[in-house]
Amino acid sequence: MVFYAFYWTTVAHIKGLISEATNAVSLFVSLNPSYWSSILMRFHLRNIKFILFASALVSNSQAQCPDYTTYSQTPHDPRSTGPLALPYMRPAPACRTFNSSSVEKVITDMKSLLKDPDIARLFENTFPNTLDTTVKYFSDQENLAFIITGDITAQWLRDTANQFAHYHTLLAVDPKLATLVKAVINNEARYVAEYPYCGSFQPPPESGLTPSVNSYAIGVIVNPPVNNQTVFECKYEIDSLCGFLKLSRSYYQATSDASFINNNWRDAVDQIFRVINEQSQGTFDANFNFISYYNWTGGAGSLSPAVNNLGNGEPKAYTGLVGTHHRPSDDLSVFAFLTPANAMLSVELTNLANMLDDVGQLKNVSQLAKTWSTRISDAIYATTVVDDIFAYETNGLGSRYVMDDANVPSLLSLPYLGFLNKTHPAYVATRQLLLSRGNPYYSAGKTFNGIGGPHVDPWNPWPMSHISAIYGTDNDQEILQHLYLIANSTNDLGLIHESQSIYDTSYTRSWFAWANSYFAEMILDLAERKPELILKTNKPYTPGR
């Protein structure tokens, strides 16, 4: 173990020295090319053996990096000093997929500030997880980055936006991290511009990475057709487009850099409004002519069954809301108008308009965004709320489905999304129902409870629901109950899982970057709005400030 730690530290140090030396040499050569060329020649002859050794060591270290899917299923030392003795789950420095000094500083700060060493260890494991494990490709020259969600080698628009949400305040002080996020936005803009109905994608051709074979997508018929060398899976979820807008505006809010608004990005935004217009229409026109712009059949071997009515979904009437075929969980919608996804869309369209007004660009798009944002928000309150209870889904024909799914956007996460205040009477009443038997996807056992969804099953709640619940309350006791239910249920792995059984300690997905990021984001939110609850002092802490 001692040699292992020394080995990785040495590798990381050598990588840093090579990088720094390369930069320094480039600077000096540019100042006096002829003189420094002769010096470099002598340096090269003397040190070629060392350089070859260092290069081989670095290359060998990368080859020996363990697969994180396997690595994350076994606890690693050292343990935290709290009663839970949680393991240290970060990969070795040389195996991390992206390194950020500002992220390391936040970890150091929070470890010294947090009262509970077990919560500190959870934060230490989860806060860097996206950068440690999911940056599969990054080129600042190409302005492209490919980010996986965890144990699936594909880039989901929704997941990526959430995986980077907790780094938001660092972008202004960390140019390298900001460049990475800008490259993610550009890569996603290309995806959305070509396939706006799809939510997950293959690596960009420039990366040289081989596209994955998604066995669940084989035999699925999508109309309009897609290229599976670009698209990993083409389920239509309106929140995926919201995720792209969220990542774009959060980057701008943090950096004031509008250079990401290029032709790719403009084309993507145009396609988003095309989808909004198409999917807000009713199933039939005035003469009962069937209206269809997109359908998805499912198929043999597909994880999700076919969308009803030849892939077109349940009939709906125009309400001002935007329909979707799948939920944020990738499961089928029962009714087309998913309330939380529309709430997120309303918020992000307002943010889009504010950003475009701020930079003085695309005034027509800004006005369109404002119009749709208001229309959607008004329709949510007019058509989904009955007796102060939000329906999860509606169809504009009088049908309502009262439930919630743990995946964000969810009804429980409406305050987190920025759609309403956590004290809004309709949210308070809905929240109470969602965290009870009144929600068909709420379940409780002796050691764990929460909201799940049909993606796994009703008796496997998701820790993510407890994170959303913390965002939805200012009650200290409730916050601590939710927080420690998560902390006590990691199955001794110190990471946030997808779902956990109410009957035993079994779980799904040890490596789920979105859930890890969401947890770390929540801890930072508490450090800012309720520092006395989790920090040693009553002084708020915000990364990058």
Short mmCIF file of N, CA and C in Angstrom, two decimals, residues 87 149 314 367 535:
data_model
loop_
_atom_site.label_atom_id
_atom_site.label_comp_id
_atom_site.label_asym_id
_atom_site.label_seq_id
_atom_site.Cartn_x
_atom_site.Cartn_y
_atom_site.Cartn_z
N PRO A 87 -14.94 5.09 3.65
CA PRO A 87 -13.69 4.91 2.89
C PRO A 87 -13.38 6.12 2.01
N THR A 149 -21.53 9.53 -17.89
CA THR A 149 -22.32 9.70 -16.67
C THR A 149 -21.87 8.76 -15.56
N GLU A 314 -49.51 9.05 -25.61
CA GLU A 314 -50.93 9.20 -25.31
C GLU A 314 -51.47 10.50 -25.91
N GLN A 367 -37.23 37.33 -27.12
CA GLN A 367 -38.66 37.60 -26.99
C GLN A 367 -39.47 36.31 -27.05
N LEU A 535 -21.36 23.39 9.52
CA LEU A 535 -19.99 23.89 9.65
C LEU A 535 -19.65 24.19 11.10
#
